[in-house]
């Protein structure tokens, strides 16, 4: 499956929120939709889900207008929307039935996911008796119970401790392995970098960067080296202003030209006590700050 948004425009009154949003998401891979607060991510997701229509543009699945009566979408919103006074089983089954499942199938699917996420003992408890992290897992079940074709996860790791975050990672990888379209929206760049093959960065309602994350990183000018050593003082003295030290102790050496990286690496290894030297590759956080740091 390939999900495409083509030239999506959306306005609310005089406010032009989305300005020609276009990107494609492939099944069996995870996609990261990034942007600062107010950039247009949530509006994009709501148009994708048909919560409200775009003023212009298309949402396509395999080249055809998406049929929302046939294509299931699972959505984990950033702002949680469950009923705090209702029992877990009752409301999970209710949400599954809203997605078209029979009660029998819904109960079976809910029990599967409660077991998968280690929540069996909460089956008949009220939501407000659970911790924030466990409430997050219950919210996740509402997105997955009906076995959707498209899974949209907005800040999915919010409130999770490391053990539960690891469990969620396993579940997400399972969804990807099943060939589903998985779309992340998050400010936690480490998770996006771990899961996502491709990204789109939205800034002020426009896509300012879109593509394969690995290729995006490779296309940066490779004119910096990362050096790890237990004796950085001499290198810093010899390279002067071209050498800076990061918070974790690594040295970053800025080269006059990218063509000098091999000769400089040899010089470093031959003349200093070097533990590691490699070409600097920007992190997703570096890329995000560059493209979304200012509203355009």
mmCIF file of C-alpha atoms in Angstrom:
data_model
loop_
_atom_site.group_PDB
_atom_site.id
_atom_site.type_symbol
_atom_site.label_atom_id
_atom_site.label_comp_id
_atom_site.label_asym_id
_atom_site.label_seq_id
_atom_site.Cartn_x
_atom_site.Cartn_y
_atom_site.Cartn_z
ATOM 1 C CA UNK A 1 0.000 0.000 0.000
ATOM 2 C CA UNK A 2 1.066 3.561 -0.701
ATOM 3 C CA UNK A 3 -0.746 6.423 0.984
ATOM 4 C CA UNK A 4 -0.346 9.803 -0.690
ATOM 5 C CA UNK A 5 -1.338 13.299 0.277
ATOM 6 C CA UNK A 6 -1.261 15.558 -2.772
ATOM 7 C CA UNK A 7 -1.354 19.338 -2.579
ATOM 8 C CA UNK A 8 -3.546 19.507 0.522
ATOM 9 C CA UNK A 9 -4.756 23.007 1.319
ATOM 10 C CA UNK A 10 -6.836 23.792 4.377
ATOM 11 C CA UNK A 11 -8.091 27.078 5.768
ATOM 12 C CA UNK A 12 -10.229 27.927 8.778
ATOM 13 C CA UNK A 13 -11.804 31.260 7.940
ATOM 14 C CA UNK A 14 -8.976 33.659 7.139
ATOM 15 C CA UNK A 15 -6.325 31.367 8.612
ATOM 16 C CA UNK A 16 -4.474 29.391 5.937
ATOM 17 C CA UNK A 17 -3.243 26.345 7.890
ATOM 18 C CA UNK A 18 -2.049 23.880 5.228
ATOM 19 C CA UNK A 19 -0.394 25.173 2.073
ATOM 20 C CA UNK A 20 0.031 22.432 -0.504
ATOM 21 C CA UNK A 21 1.002 19.545 1.772
ATOM 22 C CA UNK A 22 2.316 16.560 -0.227
ATOM 23 C CA UNK A 23 4.060 13.368 0.894
ATOM 24 C CA UNK A 24 3.807 9.602 0.463
ATOM 25 C CA UNK A 25 3.832 6.800 3.053
ATOM 26 C CA UNK A 26 4.616 3.205 2.090
ATOM 27 C CA UNK A 27 3.170 0.130 3.764
ATOM 28 C CA UNK A 28 5.611 -1.976 5.751
ATOM 29 C CA UNK A 29 7.618 1.097 6.684
ATOM 30 C CA UNK A 30 7.257 3.761 9.337
ATOM 31 C CA UNK A 31 6.938 7.420 8.465
ATOM 32 C CA UNK A 32 7.655 10.390 10.714
ATOM 33 C CA UNK A 33 5.548 13.548 10.434
ATOM 34 C CA UNK A 34 7.462 16.275 12.245
ATOM 35 C CA UNK A 35 7.020 19.929 13.036
ATOM 36 C CA UNK A 36 6.824 22.437 15.834
ATOM 37 C CA UNK A 37 3.596 23.042 17.720
ATOM 38 C CA UNK A 38 1.219 24.859 15.401
ATOM 39 C CA UNK A 39 3.034 23.841 12.226
ATOM 40 C CA UNK A 40 0.019 21.931 10.858
ATOM 41 C CA UNK A 41 0.681 18.316 11.839
ATOM 42 C CA UNK A 42 -2.629 17.717 13.613
ATOM 43 C CA UNK A 43 -4.630 19.371 10.849
ATOM 44 C CA UNK A 44 -2.821 17.181 8.302
ATOM 45 C CA UNK A 45 -3.681 14.068 10.296
ATOM 46 C CA UNK A 46 -7.325 15.091 10.593
ATOM 47 C CA UNK A 47 -7.590 15.661 6.847
ATOM 48 C CA UNK A 48 -5.940 12.286 6.261
ATOM 49 C CA UNK A 49 -8.491 10.645 8.568
ATOM 50 C CA UNK A 50 -11.408 12.495 6.950
ATOM 51 C CA UNK A 51 -12.338 14.214 10.215
ATOM 52 C CA UNK A 52 -12.890 17.248 8.022
ATOM 53 C CA UNK A 53 -12.271 17.804 4.295
ATOM 54 C CA UNK A 54 -9.438 19.742 2.712
ATOM 55 C CA UNK A 55 -10.261 22.854 0.733
ATOM 56 C CA UNK A 56 -8.323 21.294 -2.126
ATOM 57 C CA UNK A 57 -5.991 18.373 -2.787
ATOM 58 C CA UNK A 58 -6.328 14.594 -2.590
ATOM 59 C CA UNK A 59 -5.762 11.719 -0.182
ATOM 60 C CA UNK A 60 -4.961 8.626 -2.262
ATOM 61 C CA UNK A 61 -4.335 4.975 -1.482
ATOM 62 C CA UNK A 62 -2.543 3.090 -4.255
ATOM 63 C CA UNK A 63 -3.351 5.908 -6.625
ATOM 64 C CA UNK A 64 -7.098 6.013 -5.974
ATOM 65 C CA UNK A 65 -9.160 8.222 -3.638
ATOM 66 C CA UNK A 66 -9.148 6.493 -0.274
ATOM 67 C CA UNK A 67 -12.398 4.660 0.565
ATOM 68 C CA UNK A 68 -12.916 5.270 4.274
ATOM 69 C CA UNK A 69 -15.685 2.663 4.345
ATOM 70 C CA UNK A 70 -13.171 -0.066 3.452
ATOM 71 C CA UNK A 71 -9.882 1.152 4.895
ATOM 72 C CA UNK A 72 -9.509 0.958 8.666
ATOM 73 C CA UNK A 73 -7.549 3.660 10.459
ATOM 74 C CA UNK A 74 -6.253 3.335 14.003
ATOM 75 C CA UNK A 75 -5.451 6.600 15.749
ATOM 76 C CA UNK A 76 -3.626 7.210 19.009
ATOM 77 C CA UNK A 77 -4.138 10.930 19.704
ATOM 78 C CA UNK A 78 -1.765 13.073 21.697
ATOM 79 C CA UNK A 79 -4.698 14.265 23.810
ATOM 80 C CA UNK A 80 -6.253 11.170 25.341
ATOM 81 C CA UNK A 81 -9.980 10.642 24.897
ATOM 82 C CA UNK A 82 -11.219 7.735 26.984
ATOM 83 C CA UNK A 83 -13.899 7.613 29.673
ATOM 84 C CA UNK A 84 -12.290 7.769 33.097
ATOM 85 C CA UNK A 85 -15.265 6.308 35.028
ATOM 86 C CA UNK A 86 -15.998 3.396 32.679
ATOM 87 C CA UNK A 87 -14.494 -0.087 32.954
ATOM 88 C CA UNK A 88 -11.670 -0.936 30.574
ATOM 89 C CA UNK A 89 -13.435 -3.863 28.885
ATOM 90 C CA UNK A 90 -16.694 -2.026 28.292
ATOM 91 C CA UNK A 91 -15.178 0.983 26.619
ATOM 92 C CA UNK A 92 -12.615 -0.930 24.563
ATOM 93 C CA UNK A 93 -15.373 -3.158 23.191
ATOM 94 C CA UNK A 94 -17.531 -0.099 22.573
ATOM 95 C CA UNK A 95 -14.811 1.604 20.515
ATOM 96 C CA UNK A 96 -14.169 -1.607 18.559
ATOM 97 C CA UNK A 97 -17.879 -1.892 17.741
ATOM 98 C CA UNK A 98 -17.814 1.690 16.478
ATOM 99 C CA UNK A 99 -15.155 0.490 14.046
ATOM 100 C CA UNK A 100 -17.524 -2.179 12.691
ATOM 101 C CA UNK A 101 -16.598 -5.228 14.771
ATOM 102 C CA UNK A 102 -19.199 -7.585 16.214
ATOM 103 C CA UNK A 103 -19.296 -7.719 19.992
ATOM 104 C CA UNK A 104 -17.948 -11.293 20.013
ATOM 105 C CA UNK A 105 -14.987 -10.385 17.789
ATOM 106 C CA UNK A 106 -14.410 -7.186 19.736
ATOM 107 C CA UNK A 107 -14.213 -9.012 23.081
ATOM 108 C CA UNK A 108 -11.768 -11.547 21.634
ATOM 109 C CA UNK A 109 -9.581 -8.822 20.127
ATOM 110 C CA UNK A 110 -9.637 -6.732 23.302
ATOM 111 C CA UNK A 111 -8.650 -9.754 25.411
ATOM 112 C CA UNK A 112 -5.781 -10.457 23.012
ATOM 113 C CA UNK A 113 -4.433 -6.924 23.326
ATOM 114 C CA UNK A 114 -4.905 -6.765 27.086
ATOM 115 C CA UNK A 115 -2.845 -9.930 27.339
ATOM 116 C CA UNK A 116 -0.270 -8.699 24.794
ATOM 117 C CA UNK A 117 0.296 -5.519 26.784
ATOM 118 C CA UNK A 118 0.245 -7.170 30.196
ATOM 119 C CA UNK A 119 -3.048 -5.582 31.217
ATOM 120 C CA UNK A 120 -5.250 -8.628 31.914
ATOM 121 C CA UNK A 121 -5.717 -7.701 35.564
ATOM 122 C CA UNK A 122 -7.194 -4.348 34.490
ATOM 123 C CA UNK A 123 -9.967 -5.876 32.392
ATOM 124 C CA UNK A 124 -12.772 -4.903 34.760
ATOM 125 C CA UNK A 125 -11.172 -1.869 36.393
ATOM 126 C CA UNK A 126 -12.121 1.738 35.815
ATOM 127 C CA UNK A 127 -9.715 3.771 33.708
ATOM 128 C CA UNK A 128 -9.135 6.376 36.426
ATOM 129 C CA UNK A 129 -7.653 3.713 38.729
ATOM 130 C CA UNK A 130 -4.717 3.157 36.351
ATOM 131 C CA UNK A 131 -1.383 4.923 36.145
ATOM 132 C CA UNK A 132 -0.737 7.371 33.320
ATOM 133 C CA UNK A 133 1.429 4.830 31.513
ATOM 134 C CA UNK A 134 -1.196 2.092 31.739
ATOM 135 C CA UNK A 135 -3.870 4.517 30.548
ATOM 136 C CA UNK A 136 -1.638 5.157 27.560
ATOM 137 C CA UNK A 137 -1.534 1.431 26.815
ATOM 138 C CA UNK A 138 -5.327 1.230 27.016
ATOM 139 C CA UNK A 139 -5.550 4.147 24.586
ATOM 140 C CA UNK A 140 -3.202 2.280 22.251
ATOM 141 C CA UNK A 141 -5.513 -0.744 22.305
ATOM 142 C CA UNK A 142 -8.354 1.412 20.955
ATOM 143 C CA UNK A 143 -6.154 2.161 17.947
ATOM 144 C CA UNK A 144 -5.235 -1.473 17.233
ATOM 145 C CA UNK A 145 -8.203 -3.661 18.244
ATOM 146 C CA UNK A 146 -9.939 -3.479 14.847
ATOM 147 C CA UNK A 147 -6.713 -4.439 12.988
ATOM 148 C CA UNK A 148 -6.499 -1.249 10.926
ATOM 149 C CA UNK A 149 -4.690 -0.853 7.605
ATOM 150 C CA UNK A 150 -3.281 2.530 8.659
ATOM 151 C CA UNK A 151 -1.920 3.232 12.163
ATOM 152 C CA UNK A 152 -1.365 6.841 13.237
ATOM 153 C CA UNK A 153 0.520 7.363 16.484
ATOM 154 C CA UNK A 154 0.704 10.880 17.924
ATOM 155 C CA UNK A 155 3.278 11.070 20.744
ATOM 156 C CA UNK A 156 2.870 7.333 21.459
ATOM 157 C CA UNK A 157 5.640 7.086 24.068
ATOM 158 C CA UNK A 158 4.371 9.920 26.251
ATOM 159 C CA UNK A 159 4.132 8.870 29.884
ATOM 160 C CA UNK A 160 5.666 5.408 29.398
ATOM 161 C CA UNK A 161 8.458 4.089 31.597
ATOM 162 C CA UNK A 162 11.404 2.359 29.851
ATOM 163 C CA UNK A 163 9.905 -1.137 30.207
ATOM 164 C CA UNK A 164 6.555 -0.149 28.736
ATOM 165 C CA UNK A 165 8.275 1.928 26.055
ATOM 166 C CA UNK A 166 10.168 -1.189 25.003
ATOM 167 C CA UNK A 167 6.924 -3.161 24.897
ATOM 168 C CA UNK A 168 5.327 -0.505 22.707
ATOM 169 C CA UNK A 169 8.352 -0.591 20.415
ATOM 170 C CA UNK A 170 7.823 -4.321 19.930
ATOM 171 C CA UNK A 171 4.140 -3.789 19.107
ATOM 172 C CA UNK A 172 4.955 -1.051 16.600
ATOM 173 C CA UNK A 173 7.548 -3.247 14.899
ATOM 174 C CA UNK A 174 4.933 -6.004 14.629
ATOM 175 C CA UNK A 175 2.519 -3.601 12.918
ATOM 176 C CA UNK A 176 5.211 -2.540 10.458
ATOM 177 C CA UNK A 177 6.154 -6.174 9.763
ATOM 178 C CA UNK A 178 2.514 -6.883 8.858
ATOM 179 C CA UNK A 179 2.811 -4.413 5.988
ATOM 180 C CA UNK A 180 0.674 -1.709 7.551
ATOM 181 C CA UNK A 181 1.152 1.991 6.990
ATOM 182 C CA UNK A 182 2.492 3.380 10.273
ATOM 183 C CA UNK A 183 2.717 7.135 10.719
ATOM 184 C CA UNK A 184 4.396 8.726 13.732
ATOM 185 C CA UNK A 185 4.010 12.273 14.929
ATOM 186 C CA UNK A 186 6.327 13.056 17.799
ATOM 187 C CA UNK A 187 8.853 15.476 19.262
ATOM 188 C CA UNK A 188 10.884 12.560 20.652
ATOM 189 C CA UNK A 189 13.433 12.410 17.854
ATOM 190 C CA UNK A 190 15.175 9.319 19.163
ATOM 191 C CA UNK A 191 12.093 7.157 18.558
ATOM 192 C CA UNK A 192 11.470 8.675 15.121
ATOM 193 C CA UNK A 193 15.079 8.047 14.181
ATOM 194 C CA UNK A 194 14.877 4.454 15.385
ATOM 195 C CA UNK A 195 11.635 3.514 13.623
ATOM 196 C CA UNK A 196 11.137 5.726 10.603
ATOM 197 C CA UNK A 197 12.474 5.084 7.131
ATOM 198 C CA UNK A 198 11.142 8.389 5.780
ATOM 199 C CA UNK A 199 10.117 11.723 7.238
ATOM 200 C CA UNK A 200 8.354 14.934 6.350
ATOM 201 C CA UNK A 201 8.994 18.149 8.265
ATOM 202 C CA UNK A 202 6.177 20.694 8.213
ATOM 203 C CA UNK A 203 6.904 24.329 8.917
ATOM 204 C CA UNK A 204 4.114 26.936 8.893
ATOM 205 C CA UNK A 205 1.805 24.705 6.866
ATOM 206 C CA UNK A 206 4.352 23.688 4.228
ATOM 207 C CA UNK A 207 6.476 20.578 3.773
ATOM 208 C CA UNK A 208 10.036 21.906 3.971
ATOM 209 C CA UNK A 209 11.791 18.529 3.872
ATOM 210 C CA UNK A 210 10.570 15.119 2.736
ATOM 211 C CA UNK A 211 12.295 11.864 1.881
ATOM 212 C CA UNK A 212 14.271 8.849 3.001
ATOM 213 C CA UNK A 213 15.930 9.690 6.316
ATOM 214 C CA UNK A 214 19.168 7.873 5.476
ATOM 215 C CA UNK A 215 19.455 9.689 2.141
ATOM 216 C CA UNK A 216 18.700 13.022 3.775
ATOM 217 C CA UNK A 217 21.597 12.477 6.152
ATOM 218 C CA UNK A 218 23.912 11.287 3.368
ATOM 219 C CA UNK A 219 23.193 14.410 1.330
ATOM 220 C CA UNK A 220 24.583 16.714 3.978
ATOM 221 C CA UNK A 221 28.034 18.089 3.166
ATOM 222 C CA UNK A 222 30.467 15.637 4.718
ATOM 223 C CA UNK A 223 33.027 18.168 5.857
ATOM 224 C CA UNK A 224 33.142 17.422 9.571
ATOM 225 C CA UNK A 225 34.822 14.644 11.528
ATOM 226 C CA UNK A 226 33.946 13.198 14.919
ATOM 227 C CA UNK A 227 36.986 12.245 16.986
ATOM 228 C CA UNK A 228 36.994 10.343 20.264
ATOM 229 C CA UNK A 229 40.181 10.329 22.296
ATOM 230 C CA UNK A 230 41.249 10.259 25.926
ATOM 231 C CA UNK A 231 43.716 13.098 25.229
ATOM 232 C CA UNK A 232 41.845 15.841 23.376
ATOM 233 C CA UNK A 233 43.990 18.791 24.472
ATOM 234 C CA UNK A 234 46.727 18.465 21.825
ATOM 235 C CA UNK A 235 44.241 17.967 18.983
ATOM 236 C CA UNK A 236 42.279 21.037 20.095
ATOM 237 C CA UNK A 237 45.490 23.069 20.248
ATOM 238 C CA UNK A 238 46.696 21.926 16.816
ATOM 239 C CA UNK A 239 43.389 22.383 14.991
ATOM 240 C CA UNK A 240 42.470 25.636 16.728
ATOM 241 C CA UNK A 241 39.100 27.167 15.904
ATOM 242 C CA UNK A 242 38.285 24.309 13.527
ATOM 243 C CA UNK A 243 37.939 21.958 16.512
ATOM 244 C CA UNK A 244 35.133 22.092 19.069
ATOM 245 C CA UNK A 245 34.252 19.734 21.896
ATOM 246 C CA UNK A 246 30.717 18.434 22.469
ATOM 247 C CA UNK A 247 29.038 17.888 25.824
ATOM 248 C CA UNK A 248 29.785 14.147 25.645
ATOM 249 C CA UNK A 249 33.513 14.785 25.144
ATOM 250 C CA UNK A 250 33.772 14.084 21.411
ATOM 251 C CA UNK A 251 35.698 16.497 19.199
ATOM 252 C CA UNK A 252 34.153 17.924 16.030
ATOM 253 C CA UNK A 253 36.680 19.030 13.422
ATOM 254 C CA UNK A 254 35.441 21.293 10.615
ATOM 255 C CA UNK A 255 37.386 20.718 7.408
ATOM 256 C CA UNK A 256 38.161 23.397 4.815
ATOM 257 C CA UNK A 257 36.685 21.058 2.211
ATOM 258 C CA UNK A 258 34.969 17.659 2.237
ATOM 259 C CA UNK A 259 37.694 16.268 -0.043
ATOM 260 C CA UNK A 260 40.179 16.518 2.835
ATOM 261 C CA UNK A 261 38.416 14.057 5.136
ATOM 262 C CA UNK A 262 40.517 10.987 4.217
ATOM 263 C CA UNK A 263 43.860 12.749 4.546
ATOM 264 C CA UNK A 264 42.807 14.364 7.821
ATOM 265 C CA UNK A 265 41.645 11.018 9.221
ATOM 266 C CA UNK A 266 45.037 9.488 8.383
ATOM 267 C CA UNK A 267 46.828 12.415 9.996
ATOM 268 C CA UNK A 268 44.789 12.011 13.166
ATOM 269 C CA UNK A 269 45.406 8.262 13.444
ATOM 270 C CA UNK A 270 49.120 8.595 12.730
ATOM 271 C CA UNK A 271 49.827 11.492 15.085
ATOM 272 C CA UNK A 272 47.434 11.193 18.021
ATOM 273 C CA UNK A 273 46.067 8.576 20.411
ATOM 274 C CA UNK A 274 42.701 8.091 18.693
ATOM 275 C CA UNK A 275 39.966 5.749 19.880
ATOM 276 C CA UNK A 276 37.584 6.553 17.024
ATOM 277 C CA UNK A 277 37.361 8.869 14.047
ATOM 278 C CA UNK A 278 34.429 9.036 11.626
ATOM 279 C CA UNK A 279 32.573 11.398 9.352
ATOM 280 C CA UNK A 280 30.028 13.487 11.238
ATOM 281 C CA UNK A 281 26.440 12.635 10.368
ATOM 282 C CA UNK A 282 23.702 14.953 11.634
ATOM 283 C CA UNK A 283 21.118 13.545 14.004
ATOM 284 C CA UNK A 284 17.437 13.911 13.267
ATOM 285 C CA UNK A 285 17.356 16.502 16.037
ATOM 286 C CA UNK A 286 19.998 18.541 14.168
ATOM 287 C CA UNK A 287 17.968 18.294 10.954
ATOM 288 C CA UNK A 288 14.731 19.214 12.721
ATOM 289 C CA UNK A 289 16.244 22.312 14.315
ATOM 290 C CA UNK A 290 17.636 23.409 10.951
ATOM 291 C CA UNK A 291 14.362 23.061 9.059
ATOM 292 C CA UNK A 292 11.804 23.812 11.764
ATOM 293 C CA UNK A 293 13.772 26.134 14.012
ATOM 294 C CA UNK A 294 12.120 29.200 12.575
ATOM 295 C CA UNK A 295 8.585 29.634 11.333
ATOM 296 C CA UNK A 296 8.762 30.582 7.663
#
